[in-house]
């Protein structure tokens, strides 16, 4: 028995528009809604804590350094499973963009330095040993990425983020 309907091949644009695009749109909408819900208690507008000290004792002012180019603030932890997927992307972005990371409750400074060295991570890092900084920022999940431009928070995302998604957030900030 031959059916009068032709099956649409995955190679044809119609297949992608009809079958795949709705799922992609649904995924993007759900991701956006989850980000919005998770970031509801986080600060908006001006950066809450601007002056930070890195593992090497260097003082960083997020409002100042975000005047020339957007800053990606990366809140993560050594014990965070999802961070293992996001950290390589953040490290790659640190080659061309300003990245300041905050290691949340990940141990003392020596332990965080060993972790960074073992994983060959090159971005500036602040050790938030007690979680005080994360609490001040309203961070409830790791990883959390905050895009700062002109001293203001422009974008917040939590969980696993793709390289194109993070690049888009940096470009549009």
N, CA, C and O of each residue as an XYZ file, in Angstrom:
692
protein
N       0.832     -1.186      0.000
C       0.000      0.000      0.000
C       0.870      1.241      0.000
O       1.740      1.414      0.854
N       0.627      2.069     -0.940
C       1.338      3.334     -1.017
C       0.497      4.425     -0.400
O      -0.700      4.542     -0.659
N       1.129      5.190      0.392
C       0.445      6.337      0.976
C       0.591      7.507      0.022
O       1.634      7.679     -0.609
N      -0.451      8.304     -0.080
C      -0.399      9.447     -0.991
C       0.422     10.597     -0.418
O       0.803     11.513     -1.147
N       0.693     10.552      0.875
C       1.504     11.605      1.500
C       2.974     11.242      1.423
O       3.371     10.107      1.691
N       3.761     12.218      1.056
C       5.209     12.027      1.044
C       5.756     12.360      2.419
O       5.297     13.296      3.074
N       6.719     11.603      2.841
C       7.403     11.947      4.082
C       8.413     13.038      3.778
O       9.110     12.997      2.764
N       8.480     14.006      4.667
C       9.429     15.097      4.488
C      10.789     14.645      4.998
O      10.916     14.179      6.130
N      11.779     14.783      4.173
C      13.135     14.399      4.533
C      13.747     15.429      5.480
O      13.434     16.617      5.405
N      14.605     14.973      6.354
C      15.272     15.883      7.288
C      16.205     16.838      6.561
O      16.648     17.832      7.136
N      16.501     16.546      5.316
C      17.381     17.414      4.531
C      16.649     18.620      3.948
O      17.287     19.573      3.500
N      15.346     18.590      3.951
C      14.570     19.687      3.370
C      14.289     20.767      4.414
O      14.032     20.450      5.575
N      14.335     22.039      4.011
C      14.069     23.138      4.949
C      12.691     23.048      5.600
O      12.523     23.444      6.753
N      11.716     22.536      4.876
C      10.361     22.431      5.427
C      10.350     21.562      6.690
O       9.647     21.860      7.655
N      11.130     20.497      6.667
C      11.226     19.621      7.833
C      11.717     20.403      9.048
O      11.144     20.300     10.133
N      12.776     21.182      8.860
C      13.359     21.943      9.966
C      12.383     22.994     10.474
O      12.260     23.199     11.681
N      11.693     23.656      9.561
C      10.748     24.698      9.969
C       9.545     24.112     10.693
O       9.068     24.683     11.673
N       9.064     22.995     10.223
C       7.850     22.427     10.794
C       8.117     21.536     12.007
O       7.351     21.556     12.970
N       9.178     20.769     11.966
C       9.413     19.762     12.995
C      10.404     20.177     14.083
O      10.198     19.857     15.254
N      11.456     20.871     13.722
C      12.528     21.148     14.674
C      12.418     22.539     15.293
O      12.607     22.695     16.500
N      12.119     23.535     14.490
C      12.076     24.913     14.978
C      11.136     25.110     16.168
O      11.501     25.829     17.099
N       9.940     24.505     16.184
C       9.079     24.680     17.369
C       9.728     24.176     18.665
O       9.549     24.779     19.723
N      10.475     23.082     18.584
C      11.155     22.560     19.773
C      12.280     23.490     20.227
O      12.485     23.691     21.424
N      12.995     24.046     19.273
C      14.055     25.001     19.612
C      13.450     26.235     20.264
O      13.965     26.724     21.269
N      12.357     26.740     19.698
C      11.685     27.917     20.264
C      11.176     27.619     21.673
O      11.290     28.463     22.563
N      10.620     26.435     21.881
C      10.135     26.049     23.205
C      11.289     25.970     24.201
O      11.170     26.444     25.331
N      12.396     25.377     23.789
C      13.572     25.280     24.656
C      14.085     26.664     25.048
O      14.390     26.905     26.216
N      14.181     27.569     24.078
C      14.650     28.933     24.352
C      13.690     29.641     25.305
O      14.131     30.319     26.233
N      12.383     29.492     25.086
C      11.391     30.142     25.949
C      11.468     29.608     27.380
O      11.412     30.383     28.335
N      11.596     28.303     27.530
C      11.699     27.715     28.870
C      12.991     28.157     29.544
O      12.978     28.495     30.728
N      14.102     28.162     28.820
C      15.382     28.613     29.383
C      15.291     30.056     29.852
O      15.770     30.397     30.934
N      14.677     30.897     29.038
C      14.513     32.302     29.403
C      13.651     32.436     30.656
O      13.970     33.224     31.546
N      12.559     31.670     30.731
C      11.669     31.734     31.893
C      12.381     31.268     33.163
O      12.221     31.877     34.220
N      13.158     30.205     33.067
C      13.904     29.709     34.231
C      14.927     30.744     34.683
O      15.056     30.998     35.881
N      15.658     31.348     33.744
C      16.620     32.404     34.089
C      15.925     33.562     34.781
O      16.420     34.082     35.781
N      14.787     33.965     34.254
C      14.036     35.077     34.836
C      13.597     34.740     36.256
O      13.705     35.575     37.154
N      13.098     33.515     36.465
C      12.638     33.108     37.784
C      13.803     33.032     38.776
O      13.682     33.503     39.907
N      14.921     32.449     38.366
C      16.070     32.311     39.261
C      16.714     33.652     39.599
O      17.308     33.802     40.667
N      16.602     34.615     38.710
C      17.269     35.900     38.934
C      16.373     36.934     39.600
O      16.782     38.085     39.751
N      15.167     36.556     40.002
C      14.241     37.525     40.574
C      14.742     38.146     41.878
O      14.406     39.293     42.171
N      15.527     37.430     42.657
C      16.047     37.974     43.913
C      17.434     38.588     43.759
O      18.009     39.085     44.727
N      17.960     38.552     42.557
C      19.283     39.127     42.326
C      19.154     40.613     42.057
O      18.121     41.083     41.579
N      20.209     41.348     42.366
C      20.151     42.793     42.143
C      20.061     43.125     40.658
O      20.527     42.374     39.801
N      19.460     44.250     40.387
C      19.436     44.753     39.015
C      19.939     46.190     39.060
O      20.036     46.786     40.132
N      20.249     46.726     37.926
C      20.770     48.096     37.903
C      22.250     48.108     38.217
O      23.031     47.382     37.603
N      22.634     48.939     39.180
C      24.051     49.092     39.534
C      24.608     47.837     40.202
O      23.887     47.104     40.878
N      25.887     47.610     40.000
C      26.580     46.479     40.604
C      26.571     46.661     42.124
O      26.979     47.716     42.609
N      26.108     45.641     42.904
C      25.991     45.815     44.355
C      27.325     45.981     45.079
O      27.457     46.854     45.936
N      28.298     45.165     44.748
C      29.626     45.277     45.354
C      30.596     45.480     44.203
O      30.724     44.628     43.324
N      31.270     46.609     44.216
C      32.092     46.961     43.068
C      33.564     46.626     43.264
O      34.225     46.179     42.326
N      34.084     46.834     44.464
C      35.513     46.652     44.730
C      35.761     45.243     45.244
O      35.227     44.848     46.281
N      36.572     44.491     44.516
C      36.856     43.108     44.876
C      38.356     42.863     44.849
O      39.099     43.560     44.158
N      38.791     41.863     45.610
C      40.207     41.522     45.675
C      40.411     40.104     45.139
O      39.773     39.161     45.609
N      41.304     39.956     44.151
C      41.542     38.653     43.527
C      42.426     37.774     44.415
O      42.911     38.212     45.458
N      42.620     36.546     43.986
C      43.482     35.607     44.713
C      44.903     36.129     44.853
O      45.593     35.816     45.823
N      45.340     36.926     43.883
C      46.695     37.483     43.901
C      46.773     38.830     44.608
O      47.823     39.472     44.600
N      45.674     39.265     45.220
C      45.665     40.527     45.952
C      45.414     41.756     45.098
O      45.485     42.876     45.604
N      45.126     41.579     43.832
C      44.840     42.708     42.944
C      43.418     43.212     43.211
O      42.480     42.421     43.317
N      43.271     44.535     43.317
C      41.953     45.135     43.517
C      41.287     45.346     42.159
O      41.897     45.878     41.232
N      40.033     44.924     42.054
C      39.265     45.085     40.823
C      37.988     45.843     41.153
O      37.274     45.490     42.091
N      37.704     46.885     40.381
C      36.456     47.624     40.516
C      35.599     47.296     39.296
O      35.896     47.731     38.183
N      34.532     46.523     39.514
C      33.705     46.057     38.405
C      33.056     47.198     37.632
O      32.937     47.130     36.409
N      32.637     48.242     38.332
C      32.011     49.379     37.646
C      33.010     50.057     36.715
O      32.668     50.427     35.591
N      34.239     50.218     37.183
C      35.266     50.878     36.361
C      35.661     50.047     35.142
O      35.697     50.558     34.023
N      35.956     48.772     35.360
C      36.452     47.971     34.233
C      35.358     47.655     33.218
O      35.659     47.252     32.094
N      34.096     47.832     33.597
C      33.010     47.564     32.648
C      32.670     48.778     31.790
O      31.738     48.723     30.988
N      33.414     49.872     31.948
C      33.155     51.071     31.146
C      33.633     50.895     29.706
O      32.976     51.366     28.778
N      34.759     50.229     29.511
C      35.337     50.067     28.175
C      34.758     48.872     27.423
O      34.520     48.938     26.217
N      34.540     47.796     28.142
C      34.105     46.540     27.534
C      33.258     45.803     28.569
O      33.538     45.904     29.763
N      32.224     45.060     28.142
C      31.422     44.311     29.115
C      32.289     43.332     29.914
O      33.289     42.812     29.420
N      31.880     43.101     31.145
C      32.567     42.159     32.025
C      31.638     40.972     32.270
O      30.454     41.146     32.558
N      32.181     39.784     32.153
C      31.449     38.581     32.480
C      31.856     38.199     33.899
O      33.001     37.813     34.133
N      30.925     38.303     34.847
C      31.170     37.883     36.229
C      30.625     36.460     36.361
O      29.439     36.211     36.145
N      31.506     35.545     36.716
C      31.184     34.120     36.730
C      31.218     33.605     38.164
O      32.289     33.511     38.764
N      30.053     33.270     38.717
C      29.938     32.721     40.065
C      29.874     31.204     39.939
O      28.952     30.661     39.330
N      30.855     30.527     40.518
C      30.991     29.093     40.354
C      31.543     28.482     41.629
O      31.811     29.189     42.600
N      31.713     27.162     41.625
C      32.298     26.469     42.773
C      33.047     25.231     42.285
O      32.694     24.641     41.264
N      34.068     24.853     43.016
C      34.846     23.673     42.639
C      34.004     22.402     42.743
O      34.265     21.426     42.039
N      33.006     22.407     43.609
C      32.163     21.239     43.833
C      30.938     21.199     42.908
O      30.154     20.252     42.979
N      30.763     22.184     42.062
C      29.577     22.327     41.204
C      29.695     21.447     39.962
O      30.612     21.622     39.159
N      28.776     20.508     39.805
C      28.795     19.617     38.648
C      28.553     20.336     37.330
O      29.261     20.089     36.354
N      27.568     21.220     37.290
C      27.247     21.948     36.049
C      28.377     22.895     35.650
O      28.562     23.182     34.468
N      29.132     23.378     36.638
C      30.235     24.307     36.350
C      31.302     23.650     35.479
O      32.000     24.334     34.730
N      31.431     22.341     35.572
C      32.428     21.632     34.763
C      32.143     21.772     33.262
O      33.051     21.656     32.439
N      30.875     22.022     32.915
C      30.507     22.207     31.512
C      30.637     23.663     31.073
O      30.921     23.935     29.907
N      30.432     24.599     31.997
C      30.435     26.026     31.666
C      31.837     26.623     31.758
O      32.187     27.495     30.963
N      32.639     26.169     32.710
C      33.957     26.748     32.958
C      34.866     26.767     31.726
O      35.527     27.781     31.500
N      34.935     25.708     30.921
C      35.787     25.795     29.724
C      35.365     26.922     28.770
O      36.215     27.571     28.161
N      34.064     27.149     28.645
C      33.584     28.239     27.795
C      33.988     29.586     28.370
O      34.437     30.471     27.641
N      33.828     29.740     29.681
C      34.208     31.002     30.331
C      35.709     31.229     30.177
O      36.143     32.350     29.912
N      36.498     30.181     30.339
C      37.950     30.301     30.170
C      38.295     30.724     28.743
O      39.164     31.571     28.538
N      37.623     30.142     27.769
C      37.829     30.504     26.365
C      37.450     31.967     26.133
O      38.174     32.690     25.449
N      36.329     32.406     26.691
C      35.903     33.801     26.534
C      36.883     34.769     27.189
O      37.016     35.910     26.748
N      37.571     34.319     28.240
C      38.503     35.210     28.950
C      39.693     35.610     28.083
O      40.425     36.539     28.427
N      39.892     34.916     26.960
C      40.971     35.288     26.044
C      40.667     36.601     25.321
O      41.588     37.327     24.947
N      39.383     36.910     25.122
C      38.987     38.105     24.370
C      38.110     39.077     25.152
O      37.944     40.225     24.739
N      37.552     38.638     26.264
C      36.656     39.470     27.063
C      37.146     39.514     28.502
O      37.907     38.654     28.945
N      36.696     40.529     29.216
C      37.042     40.638     30.631
C      36.177     39.654     31.418
O      34.949     39.701     31.351
N      36.822     38.780     32.153
C      36.126     37.806     32.983
C      36.655     37.935     34.399
O      37.865     37.928     34.629
N      35.735     38.054     35.341
C      36.071     38.037     36.760
C      35.218     36.933     37.363
O      33.991     36.973     37.286
N      35.875     35.947     37.965
C      35.117     34.840     38.532
C      35.141     34.901     40.053
O      36.059     35.442     40.667
N      34.098     34.325     40.632
C      33.984     34.245     42.085
C      33.797     32.778     42.445
O      32.776     32.174     42.116
N      34.794     32.208     43.125
C      34.727     30.824     43.582
C      33.989     30.819     44.917
O      34.499     31.325     45.917
N      32.792     30.249     44.928
C      31.923     30.282     46.107
C      32.166     29.048     46.973
O      32.123     27.920     46.482
N      32.418     29.267     48.251
C      32.623     28.212     49.254
C      33.395     27.019     48.685
O      32.964     25.871     48.789
N      34.527     27.317     48.091
C      35.346     26.287     47.444
C      36.627     25.979     48.204
O      37.507     25.292     47.685
N      36.738     26.476     49.416
C      37.934     26.221     50.209
C      38.793     27.461     50.342
O      38.415     28.551     49.915
N      39.961     27.270     50.946
C      40.848     28.419     51.154
C      41.518     28.821     49.838
O      41.384     28.138     48.823
N      42.230     29.927     49.879
C      42.852     30.487     48.677
C      43.816     29.502     48.022
O      43.843     29.389     46.797
N      44.607     28.790     48.820
C      45.566     27.826     48.264
C      44.838     26.718     47.494
O      45.282     26.308     46.422
N      43.732     26.245     48.038
C      42.970     25.178     47.373
C      42.389     25.669     46.049
O      42.447     24.957     45.046
N      41.833     26.878     46.037
C      41.260     27.433     44.803
C      42.358     27.636     43.760
O      42.154     27.354     42.580
N      43.525     28.127     44.194
C      44.647     28.306     43.260
C      45.077     26.969     42.658
O      45.359     26.890     41.462
N      45.129     25.921     43.478
C      45.494     24.591     42.975
C      44.471     24.101     41.945
O      44.835     23.529     40.918
N      43.202     24.331     42.232
C      42.136     23.924     41.313
C      42.281     24.647     39.973
O      42.197     24.025     38.914
N      42.497     25.957     40.026
C      42.656     26.748     38.798
C      43.862     26.260     37.990
O      43.787     26.134     36.768
N      44.966     25.987     38.676
C      46.178     25.519     37.994
C      45.966     24.129     37.386
O      46.374     23.876     36.252
N      45.332     23.239     38.134
C      45.111     21.875     37.653
C      44.215     21.839     36.417
O      44.355     20.964     35.562
N      43.293     22.802     36.332
C      42.367     22.847     35.198
C      42.777     23.881     34.146
O      42.045     24.139     33.191
N      43.967     24.469     34.343
C      44.527     25.454     33.405
C      43.550     26.591     33.111
O      43.302     26.930     31.954
N      43.001     27.173     34.178
C      42.044     28.273     34.053
C      42.775     29.591     34.244
O      43.512     29.767     35.215
N      42.568     30.516     33.314
C      43.366     31.744     33.281
C      42.620     32.988     33.749
O      43.219     34.061     33.809
N      41.341     32.884     34.080
C      40.595     34.089     34.429
C      40.865     34.550     35.858
O      41.226     33.761     36.730
N      40.675     35.873     36.073
C      40.833     36.457     37.413
C      39.797     35.831     38.339
O      38.643     35.648     37.952
N      40.208     35.506     39.558
C      39.302     34.836     40.484
C      39.342     35.478     41.855
O      40.401     35.827     42.375
N      38.160     35.624     42.422
C      37.983     36.086     43.801
C      37.538     34.864     44.595
O      36.670     34.118     44.140
N      38.112     34.649     45.767
C      37.708     33.528     46.602
C      36.673     33.999     47.614
O      36.980     34.785     48.510
N      35.456     33.516     47.465
C      34.366     33.820     48.397
C      34.215     32.621     49.333
O      33.248     31.862     49.261
N      35.199     32.480     50.205
C      35.312     31.289     51.049
C      34.073     31.040     51.904
O      33.680     29.889     52.093
N      33.454     32.093     52.420
C      32.302     31.937     53.310
C      30.963     32.120     52.602
O      29.918     31.893     53.214
N      30.962     32.521     51.344
C      29.708     32.733     50.618
C      29.088     34.102     50.833
O      27.969     34.351     50.384
N      29.803     34.995     51.515
C      29.283     36.334     51.812
C      29.022     37.136     50.545
O      27.980     37.779     50.415
N      29.949     37.101     49.630
C      29.808     37.844     48.376
C      28.633     37.298     47.555
O      27.849     38.069     47.002
N      28.517     35.985     47.479
C      27.400     35.371     46.751
C      26.064     35.787     47.362
O      25.112     36.075     46.638
N      25.992     35.820     48.689
C      24.757     36.259     49.348
C      24.445     37.713     49.037
O      23.286     38.058     48.808
N      25.457     38.568     49.025
C      25.243     39.987     48.723
C      24.721     40.173     47.298
O      23.964     41.105     47.028
N      25.120     39.302     46.407
C      24.666     39.367     45.017
C      23.352     38.614     44.805
O      22.756     38.708     43.732
N      22.896     37.872     45.811
C      21.663     37.101     45.671
C      21.829     35.837     44.841
O      20.868     35.351     44.245
N      23.041     35.306     44.800
C      23.304     34.096     44.014
C      22.683     32.900     44.731
O      22.985     32.638     45.895
N      21.810     32.178     44.023
C      21.142     31.018     44.604
C      21.511     29.714     43.915
O      21.206     28.635     44.424
N      22.162     29.805     42.767
C      22.523     28.603     42.017
C      23.870     28.821     41.340
O      24.225     29.939     40.966
N      24.608     27.726     41.194
C      25.852     27.787     40.431
C      25.711     26.856     39.243
O      25.075     25.807     39.343
N      26.286     27.224     38.145
C      26.951     28.493     37.870
C      25.943     29.607     37.584
O      24.853     29.364     37.066
N      26.330     30.816     37.930
C      25.566     32.009     37.575
C      26.507     32.947     36.842
O      27.636     33.176     37.275
N      26.039     33.480     35.742
C      26.829     34.418     34.950
C      26.086     35.739     34.885
O      24.909     35.796     34.528
N      26.803     36.804     35.242
C      26.244     38.153     35.223
C      27.066     38.968     34.230
O      28.292     39.013     34.323
N      26.393     39.605     33.289
C      27.067     40.486     32.334
C      26.900     41.917     32.833
O      25.785     42.381     33.068
N      28.033     42.611     32.992
C      28.052     43.981     33.514
C      28.620     44.892     32.437
O      29.672     44.612     31.861
N      27.917     45.980     32.172
C      28.390     46.965     31.203
C      28.070     48.354     31.743
O      26.961     48.602     32.216
N      29.037     49.250     31.671
C      28.877     50.621     32.183
C      28.450     50.636     33.651
O      27.677     51.498     34.069
N      28.961     49.675     34.431
C      28.669     49.618     35.858
C      27.286     49.104     36.205
O      26.888     49.136     37.369
N      26.547     48.632     35.211
C      25.185     48.146     35.436
C      25.057     46.682     35.009
O      25.707     46.227     34.068
N      24.203     45.969     35.726
C      23.925     44.577     35.392
C      23.019     44.566     34.167
O      21.927     45.134     34.186
N      23.478     43.920     33.109
C      22.724     43.879     31.852
C      22.037     42.540     31.622
O      20.995     42.482     30.971
N      22.612     41.462     32.151
C      22.080     40.133     31.877
C      22.501     39.179     32.986
O      23.599     39.285     33.533
N      21.609     38.244     33.309
C      21.912     37.212     34.305
C      21.427     35.879     33.753
O      20.315     35.782     33.235
N      22.254     34.866     33.864
C      21.840     33.519     33.490
C      22.408     32.529     34.502
O      23.488     32.736     35.056
N      21.667     31.457     34.731
C      22.123     30.420     35.654
C      22.092     29.072     34.943
O      21.372     28.883     33.963
N      22.877     28.158     35.453
C      22.907     26.826     34.871
C      23.836     26.755     33.676
O      24.665     27.638     33.458
N      23.683     25.695     32.910
C      24.553     25.462     31.760
C      24.211     26.449     30.650
O      23.049     26.607     30.276
N      25.237     27.104     30.136
C      25.076     28.077     29.054
C      25.991     27.691     27.901
O      27.105     27.211     28.109
N      25.513     27.905     26.697
C      26.299     27.554     25.509
C      27.239     28.694     25.137
O      26.982     29.847     25.483
N      28.325     28.382     24.437
C      29.210     29.453     23.962
C      28.478     30.498     23.117
O      28.686     31.692     23.335
N      27.620     30.098     22.152
C      26.909     31.136     21.390
C      25.987     31.985     22.268
O      25.842     33.187     22.045
N      25.369     31.354     23.263
C      24.491     32.103     24.162
C      25.248     33.145     24.969
O      24.781     34.273     25.129
N      26.416     32.769     25.477
C      27.219     33.723     26.249
C      27.783     34.821     25.359
O      27.826     35.984     25.759
N      28.215     34.460     24.159
C      28.706     35.479     23.222
C      27.605     36.477     22.888
O      27.850     37.683     22.843
N      26.404     35.983     22.654
C      25.277     36.875     22.342
C      25.001     37.818     23.503
O      24.733     39.001     23.288
N      25.061     37.313     24.729
C      24.832     38.173     25.900
C      25.897     39.262     25.988
O      25.591     40.404     26.331
N      27.135     38.915     25.681
C      28.210     39.915     25.702
C      28.041     40.933     24.577
O      28.217     42.132     24.796
N      27.705     40.471     23.388
C      27.559     41.374     22.242
C      26.408     42.354     22.431
O      26.518     43.522     22.059
N      25.293     41.877     23.014
C      24.103     42.720     23.125
C      24.050     43.525     24.413
O      23.051     44.193     24.679
N      25.098     43.476     25.209
C      25.081     44.243     26.466
C      25.622     45.645     26.251
O      25.684     46.434     27.194
